[in-house]
Amino acid sequence: MANAPQAFSPKEWRCAVVSDATNAGSTGIGTTMNQLDVDSISFPSLNVTQALDVRSGVGATLKAEDFFHDRTLRVVELGLSGTLHDDVGHRLLIANICGAAQTDNTNQTIASAHKIVGQRYGAAVTNNASSLTVVLQPSDVTNQRGIELFGCVVTSFSITADVGTEGGRYKWSATLQTGRIPDLDSQVTPTITAYGNDDGTTLAAASGILVYGVQSVLNNFTTTIDYPAVFTGITSGGYEVVSRGVECAVTHDCQIKYDTNTKDMISTFDGGAIKAEDMFIIVNNGKFGIDTANGVLTNVALSEGDIMMLDCSIKAVDDGTDELLIIDLSNA
């Protein structure tokens, strides 16, 4: 058998997503998908179960009869990162971890006493908290094979920006998990809508920044939602049920200028007080603005550079009324 002549660039692959509320699930991609802007295609962690231990017998070797392999009851994990765009695909990821529908011009929130009660996954489920299907699509399916991950839930999502990187352009990263058996031999070519060339999501558009209630000069920030998934139950297609873990955590890490407005932040952190109102706010013209009302400083430290900066870490706190996080998408 001769060697195959084909060779492929990793940049020829696309990553696309669609809600399982409208998709046909593991029976095939039944609707138009939305492309995500990713830095590169990351291969998922398949996490198959294998028993390779040497059992008692003749010789110090693994025997064929002792080998065990299972791909049914495992959690497949996919990590993605890229440039954040103001479109359906990227907002779907945020909506999934917030347990809400993806709707244009509608903010996504982590409300007080937040809990995704109706988390569901599988084929053709209709629910605001429905899972997602993610496809890693090659340039052709004759000489390559696509990867389809059904029943995905977003367990972590981060928005980040740095004034020194691409003009403060917003970036994103996410971790997705599924308990369903993926299709690693897909020959389907779904219709994929490309992301838009939208340059509105940059720090340059920010009209106001507050950290611990004071006007601050921001160098960079990362806002993260962490909401673990729990899989249980048994079916031939993988885990039967997905639910959420015990905590939905919202954190902010930022670097701000050390000046007369922020000089007291170190002693404030040492005092351990919870800030009520205006804990962390980035006003950004309705395009991924960030608002956490109440929180606590979990770290503050001087950071030496060309000028003195402060590294600050914040965790949102539920006061029983205010949202832990509002992502402003009113102009999205």
Short mmCIF file of C-alpha atoms in Angstrom, two decimals:
data_model
loop_
_atom_site.label_atom_id
_atom_site.label_comp_id
_atom_site.label_asym_id
_atom_site.label_seq_id
_atom_site.Cartn_x
_atom_site.Cartn_y
_atom_site.Cartn_z
CA MET A 1 0.00 0.00 0.00
CA ALA A 2 1.49 3.34 -1.09
CA ASN A 3 1.82 6.33 1.19
CA ALA A 4 -1.02 8.86 0.92
CA PRO A 5 0.03 12.07 -0.84
CA GLN A 6 -2.21 14.43 1.14
CA ALA A 7 -0.98 16.78 3.86
CA PHE A 8 -3.17 19.24 5.75
CA SER A 9 -2.62 22.49 7.60
CA PRO A 10 -4.14 22.66 11.10
CA LYS A 11 -5.53 26.08 10.11
CA GLU A 12 -7.83 24.37 7.59
CA TRP A 13 -10.02 23.12 10.42
CA ARG A 14 -13.01 25.02 11.78
CA CYS A 15 -14.78 24.82 15.13
CA ALA A 16 -18.54 25.35 15.15
CA VAL A 17 -21.33 25.15 17.72
CA VAL A 18 -25.11 24.82 17.81
CA SER A 19 -27.64 24.39 20.61
CA ASP A 20 -29.05 20.90 21.11
CA ALA A 21 -32.44 22.58 21.48
CA THR A 22 -32.43 22.96 17.70
CA ASN A 23 -29.95 20.32 16.61
CA ALA A 24 -30.72 16.69 15.86
CA GLY A 25 -27.97 15.56 18.22
CA SER A 26 -26.11 12.33 17.54
CA THR A 27 -28.31 11.50 14.55
CA GLY A 28 -26.41 14.13 12.54
CA ILE A 29 -26.05 17.87 12.26
CA GLY A 30 -29.53 18.97 11.32
CA THR A 31 -29.21 22.75 11.23
CA THR A 32 -26.82 25.59 10.48
CA MET A 33 -23.94 25.86 12.94
CA ASN A 34 -22.04 28.96 14.07
CA GLN A 35 -18.28 29.16 13.70
CA LEU A 36 -16.14 30.06 16.72
CA ASP A 37 -13.00 32.15 16.36
CA VAL A 38 -10.35 29.84 17.85
CA ASP A 39 -6.59 30.28 17.97
CA SER A 40 -6.13 26.67 16.92
CA ILE A 41 -8.04 23.40 16.94
CA SER A 42 -7.55 21.62 20.26
CA PHE A 43 -8.00 17.88 20.30
CA PRO A 44 -10.44 16.81 23.04
CA SER A 45 -9.36 14.72 25.98
CA LEU A 46 -11.16 11.44 25.28
CA ASN A 47 -10.51 9.98 28.76
CA VAL A 48 -11.25 6.38 27.81
CA THR A 49 -10.95 3.79 30.56
CA GLN A 50 -8.19 1.21 30.09
CA ALA A 51 -6.97 -1.51 32.44
CA LEU A 52 -3.32 -2.26 31.67
CA ASP A 53 -2.14 -3.70 34.97
CA VAL A 54 -0.22 -6.94 34.95
CA ARG A 55 -2.29 -9.63 36.67
CA SER A 56 -1.08 -12.79 38.30
CA GLY A 57 0.09 -15.38 35.76
CA VAL A 58 3.13 -16.62 33.94
CA GLY A 59 5.76 -13.97 33.25
CA ALA A 60 5.98 -10.26 34.03
CA THR A 61 3.94 -9.13 31.01
CA LEU A 62 0.48 -7.79 30.22
CA LYS A 63 -1.71 -10.63 28.97
CA ALA A 64 -4.20 -10.11 26.16
CA GLU A 65 -7.02 -11.53 28.30
CA ASP A 66 -6.37 -8.90 30.99
CA PHE A 67 -6.71 -5.87 28.74
CA PHE A 68 -9.90 -3.84 29.28
CA HIS A 69 -11.13 -0.80 27.33
CA ASP A 70 -14.34 1.23 27.88
CA ARG A 71 -15.49 4.36 26.04
CA THR A 72 -19.06 4.57 27.35
CA LEU A 73 -18.85 5.89 30.89
CA ARG A 74 -16.27 8.66 30.53
CA VAL A 75 -16.27 12.45 30.34
CA VAL A 76 -14.83 14.01 27.17
CA GLU A 77 -13.32 17.46 27.70
CA LEU A 78 -12.50 20.14 25.14
CA GLY A 79 -10.56 23.36 25.77
CA LEU A 80 -10.94 26.26 23.34
CA SER A 81 -9.67 29.84 23.17
CA GLY A 82 -9.72 32.64 20.65
CA THR A 83 -10.92 36.16 19.84
CA LEU A 84 -14.32 37.16 21.20
CA HIS A 85 -16.95 38.20 18.67
CA ASP A 86 -20.33 39.74 19.02
CA ASP A 87 -22.31 36.90 17.41
CA VAL A 88 -24.55 33.93 18.06
CA GLY A 89 -21.84 31.28 18.39
CA HIS A 90 -19.80 33.03 21.05
CA ARG A 91 -22.88 34.17 22.97
CA LEU A 92 -24.13 30.55 22.99
CA LEU A 93 -21.16 29.57 25.16
CA ILE A 94 -21.92 32.30 27.69
CA ALA A 95 -25.63 31.48 27.67
CA ASN A 96 -24.92 27.81 28.35
CA ILE A 97 -22.96 28.39 31.55
CA CYS A 98 -25.51 31.01 32.63
CA GLY A 99 -28.39 28.61 31.94
CA ALA A 100 -30.26 31.03 29.70
CA ALA A 101 -31.40 31.33 26.12
CA GLN A 102 -29.15 33.10 23.63
CA THR A 103 -31.08 36.17 22.53
CA ASP A 104 -29.80 39.23 20.69
CA ASN A 105 -29.51 42.43 22.75
CA THR A 106 -30.12 40.55 26.01
CA ASN A 107 -27.71 40.58 28.95
CA GLN A 108 -26.43 37.33 30.42
CA THR A 109 -26.37 37.16 34.21
CA ILE A 110 -25.35 35.05 37.16
CA ALA A 111 -28.26 35.99 39.39
CA SER A 112 -28.46 35.92 43.15
CA ALA A 113 -29.01 32.32 44.30
CA HIS A 114 -28.11 31.22 40.77
CA LYS A 115 -28.77 27.58 39.91
CA ILE A 116 -29.30 25.86 36.56
CA VAL A 117 -32.21 23.71 37.67
CA GLY A 118 -33.19 22.33 34.26
CA GLN A 119 -29.79 21.38 32.86
CA ARG A 120 -30.36 18.82 30.13
CA TYR A 121 -28.44 17.22 27.32
CA GLY A 122 -28.97 14.88 24.44
CA ALA A 123 -30.68 14.98 21.08
CA ALA A 124 -33.35 17.59 20.36
CA VAL A 125 -33.98 18.72 23.94
CA THR A 126 -35.85 21.99 24.18
CA ASN A 127 -34.71 23.92 27.19
CA ASN A 128 -32.95 27.21 27.90
CA ALA A 129 -30.24 25.17 29.63
CA SER A 130 -29.88 22.75 26.73
CA SER A 131 -26.48 21.34 25.91
CA LEU A 132 -24.45 22.13 22.80
CA THR A 133 -23.07 20.20 19.86
CA VAL A 134 -19.52 21.18 18.93
CA VAL A 135 -17.93 20.13 15.65
CA LEU A 136 -14.25 20.16 14.71
CA GLN A 137 -14.65 20.28 10.95
CA PRO A 138 -11.82 19.54 8.47
CA SER A 139 -11.55 21.12 5.04
CA ASP A 140 -12.93 17.94 3.44
CA VAL A 141 -14.36 14.67 4.72
CA THR A 142 -13.05 12.50 1.89
CA ASN A 143 -9.45 12.48 3.00
CA GLN A 144 -10.08 13.57 6.59
CA ARG A 145 -12.66 12.95 9.31
CA GLY A 146 -14.57 15.42 11.44
CA ILE A 147 -15.17 15.20 15.19
CA GLU A 148 -18.65 15.76 16.62
CA LEU A 149 -19.16 16.24 20.35
CA PHE A 150 -22.79 16.03 21.44
CA GLY A 151 -24.32 17.07 24.74
CA CYS A 152 -21.58 19.55 25.67
CA VAL A 153 -21.93 21.86 28.65
CA VAL A 154 -19.63 24.81 29.35
CA THR A 155 -17.96 24.35 32.73
CA SER A 156 -15.66 27.38 32.56
CA PHE A 157 -15.73 30.56 30.51
CA SER A 158 -13.31 33.49 30.63
CA ILE A 159 -13.24 36.92 29.01
CA THR A 160 -9.87 38.63 28.98
CA ALA A 161 -8.18 41.68 27.47
CA ASP A 162 -4.81 43.40 27.71
CA VAL A 163 -4.10 46.93 26.50
CA GLY A 164 -0.74 45.77 25.17
CA THR A 165 -2.13 42.92 23.07
CA GLU A 166 -3.93 43.62 19.79
CA GLY A 167 -5.12 47.01 20.99
CA GLY A 168 -7.00 45.61 23.97
CA ARG A 169 -9.04 43.21 21.84
CA TYR A 170 -11.27 40.90 23.86
CA LYS A 171 -10.28 37.24 24.02
CA TRP A 172 -12.13 34.22 25.37
CA SER A 173 -11.40 30.75 26.63
CA ALA A 174 -13.74 27.94 27.59
CA THR A 175 -13.80 24.39 28.85
CA LEU A 176 -16.60 22.13 27.63
CA GLN A 177 -17.47 18.62 28.82
CA THR A 178 -19.82 15.91 27.63
CA GLY A 179 -20.77 12.50 28.94
CA ARG A 180 -22.02 11.32 25.54
CA ILE A 181 -20.01 9.11 23.19
CA PRO A 182 -18.56 11.39 20.48
CA ASP A 183 -18.46 10.71 16.76
CA LEU A 184 -14.76 10.62 15.88
CA ASP A 185 -15.34 9.42 12.31
CA SER A 186 -17.77 12.03 11.00
CA GLN A 187 -18.20 12.33 7.25
CA VAL A 188 -20.92 14.97 7.56
CA THR A 189 -20.37 18.46 6.12
CA PRO A 190 -22.60 20.83 8.11
CA THR A 191 -23.51 24.32 7.00
CA ILE A 192 -21.38 26.70 9.06
CA THR A 193 -21.98 30.45 9.38
CA ALA A 194 -18.69 32.32 9.75
CA TYR A 195 -18.16 34.73 12.64
CA GLY A 196 -18.30 38.44 11.83
CA ASN A 197 -15.35 40.80 11.59
CA ASP A 198 -16.42 42.88 14.59
CA ASP A 199 -13.82 45.15 16.17
CA GLY A 200 -16.20 46.65 18.76
CA THR A 201 -15.15 44.38 21.60
CA THR A 202 -11.98 46.14 22.77
CA LEU A 203 -10.87 47.90 25.92
CA ALA A 204 -10.50 51.03 23.80
CA ALA A 205 -14.31 51.27 23.80
CA ALA A 206 -14.55 51.19 27.61
CA SER A 207 -16.06 54.41 28.96
CA GLY A 208 -15.69 53.65 32.66
CA ILE A 209 -13.73 51.26 34.88
CA LEU A 210 -14.26 50.76 38.61
CA VAL A 211 -12.30 48.40 40.85
CA TYR A 212 -13.46 48.24 44.46
CA GLY A 213 -15.59 51.29 43.81
CA VAL A 214 -12.77 53.60 42.66
CA GLN A 215 -11.96 54.86 39.19
CA SER A 216 -8.97 52.82 38.00
CA VAL A 217 -6.54 52.76 35.10
CA LEU A 218 -6.77 49.20 33.81
CA ASN A 219 -3.90 47.35 32.15
CA ASN A 220 -5.54 43.93 31.80
CA PHE A 221 -8.35 41.82 33.20
CA THR A 222 -9.76 38.32 33.18
CA THR A 223 -13.32 37.55 34.22
CA THR A 224 -14.10 33.87 34.76
CA ILE A 225 -17.26 31.86 35.42
CA ASP A 226 -16.63 28.37 36.81
CA TYR A 227 -19.58 26.00 37.07
CA PRO A 228 -18.57 22.30 37.15
CA ALA A 229 -20.70 19.58 35.60
CA VAL A 230 -21.63 16.28 37.22
CA PHE A 231 -22.48 13.23 35.09
CA THR A 232 -24.36 10.16 36.28
CA GLY A 233 -26.68 7.38 35.10
CA ILE A 234 -26.01 4.70 32.50
CA THR A 235 -27.05 4.39 28.86
CA SER A 236 -25.45 2.73 25.85
CA GLY A 237 -24.61 6.20 24.52
CA GLY A 238 -22.82 7.43 27.63
CA TYR A 239 -23.91 9.04 30.87
CA GLU A 240 -27.66 9.53 31.13
CA VAL A 241 -27.84 12.75 33.15
CA VAL A 242 -25.82 15.94 33.50
CA SER A 243 -26.25 18.35 36.38
CA ARG A 244 -24.22 21.16 37.88
CA GLY A 245 -21.83 21.20 40.83
CA VAL A 246 -22.29 22.83 44.21
CA GLU A 247 -20.89 26.28 43.31
CA CYS A 248 -21.08 28.71 40.44
CA ALA A 249 -18.08 30.97 41.06
CA VAL A 250 -17.37 34.35 39.45
CA THR A 251 -13.86 35.76 39.74
CA HIS A 252 -11.99 38.74 38.33
CA ASP A 253 -8.23 39.16 38.03
CA CYS A 254 -6.92 42.52 36.94
CA GLN A 255 -3.86 44.75 36.89
CA ILE A 256 -4.43 48.44 37.59
CA LYS A 257 -2.21 51.48 38.06
CA TYR A 258 -1.01 52.21 41.60
CA ASP A 259 -1.96 55.83 42.31
CA THR A 260 -3.81 58.07 44.72
CA ASN A 261 -7.15 56.39 43.87
CA THR A 262 -5.87 52.85 44.49
CA LYS A 263 -3.26 53.42 47.23
CA ASP A 264 -5.56 52.10 49.99
CA MET A 265 -6.39 48.83 48.24
CA ILE A 266 -3.60 46.84 49.89
CA SER A 267 -4.74 47.76 53.40
CA THR A 268 -8.35 47.23 52.36
CA PHE A 269 -7.52 43.68 51.27
CA ASP A 270 -5.71 43.06 54.53
CA GLY A 271 -8.79 44.22 56.42
CA GLY A 272 -10.96 41.63 54.68
CA ALA A 273 -14.12 43.67 54.13
CA ILE A 274 -16.80 42.74 51.61
CA LYS A 275 -17.49 45.54 49.15
CA ALA A 276 -21.14 46.32 48.51
CA GLU A 277 -21.80 47.91 45.09
CA ASP A 278 -19.37 48.76 42.28
CA MET A 279 -16.89 45.98 43.06
CA PHE A 280 -15.77 45.48 39.46
CA ILE A 281 -17.27 47.32 36.51
CA ILE A 282 -16.21 47.80 32.90
CA VAL A 283 -18.68 49.88 30.91
CA ASN A 284 -18.19 48.99 27.26
CA ASN A 285 -21.04 50.31 25.15
CA GLY A 286 -23.25 47.24 25.55
CA LYS A 287 -20.66 44.87 24.09
CA PHE A 288 -19.44 42.49 26.78
CA GLY A 289 -19.44 45.04 29.57
CA ILE A 290 -18.74 43.53 33.00
CA ASP A 291 -20.57 44.32 36.24
CA THR A 292 -20.12 42.68 39.64
CA ALA A 293 -21.78 44.62 42.45
CA ASN A 294 -20.58 42.79 45.55
CA GLY A 295 -17.33 40.96 46.18
CA VAL A 296 -14.26 40.40 48.26
CA LEU A 297 -10.61 40.97 47.45
CA THR A 298 -8.77 37.63 47.52
CA ASN A 299 -5.36 39.09 46.68
CA VAL A 300 -3.72 42.48 46.19
CA ALA A 301 -0.02 42.90 45.48
CA LEU A 302 2.36 45.48 44.05
CA SER A 303 3.62 44.60 40.57
CA GLU A 304 6.82 46.16 39.31
CA GLY A 305 7.00 47.25 35.68
CA ASP A 306 7.73 50.46 33.84
CA ILE A 307 5.42 51.98 36.43
CA MET A 308 4.12 50.52 39.68
CA MET A 309 0.96 48.50 39.23
CA LEU A 310 -1.40 46.52 41.46
CA ASP A 311 -2.40 42.93 40.80
CA CYS A 312 -5.89 42.39 42.19
CA SER A 313 -8.02 39.27 42.49
CA ILE A 314 -11.73 39.43 43.28
CA LYS A 315 -14.43 36.88 44.02
CA ALA A 316 -18.08 37.86 43.59
CA VAL A 317 -20.28 37.48 46.66
CA ASP A 318 -24.03 36.90 46.76
CA ASP A 319 -25.82 39.49 48.94
CA GLY A 320 -29.22 37.92 48.32
CA THR A 321 -30.31 40.65 45.89
CA ASP A 322 -27.77 41.78 43.31
CA GLU A 323 -26.48 39.65 40.46
CA LEU A 324 -23.04 38.15 40.94
CA LEU A 325 -22.29 39.06 37.35
CA ILE A 326 -23.93 40.97 34.52
CA ILE A 327 -22.43 40.63 31.04
CA ASP A 328 -23.82 43.61 29.16
CA LEU A 329 -24.90 42.55 25.67
CA SER A 330 -27.50 45.25 25.17
CA ASN A 331 -25.93 46.32 21.86
CA ALA A 332 -24.94 42.81 20.80
#
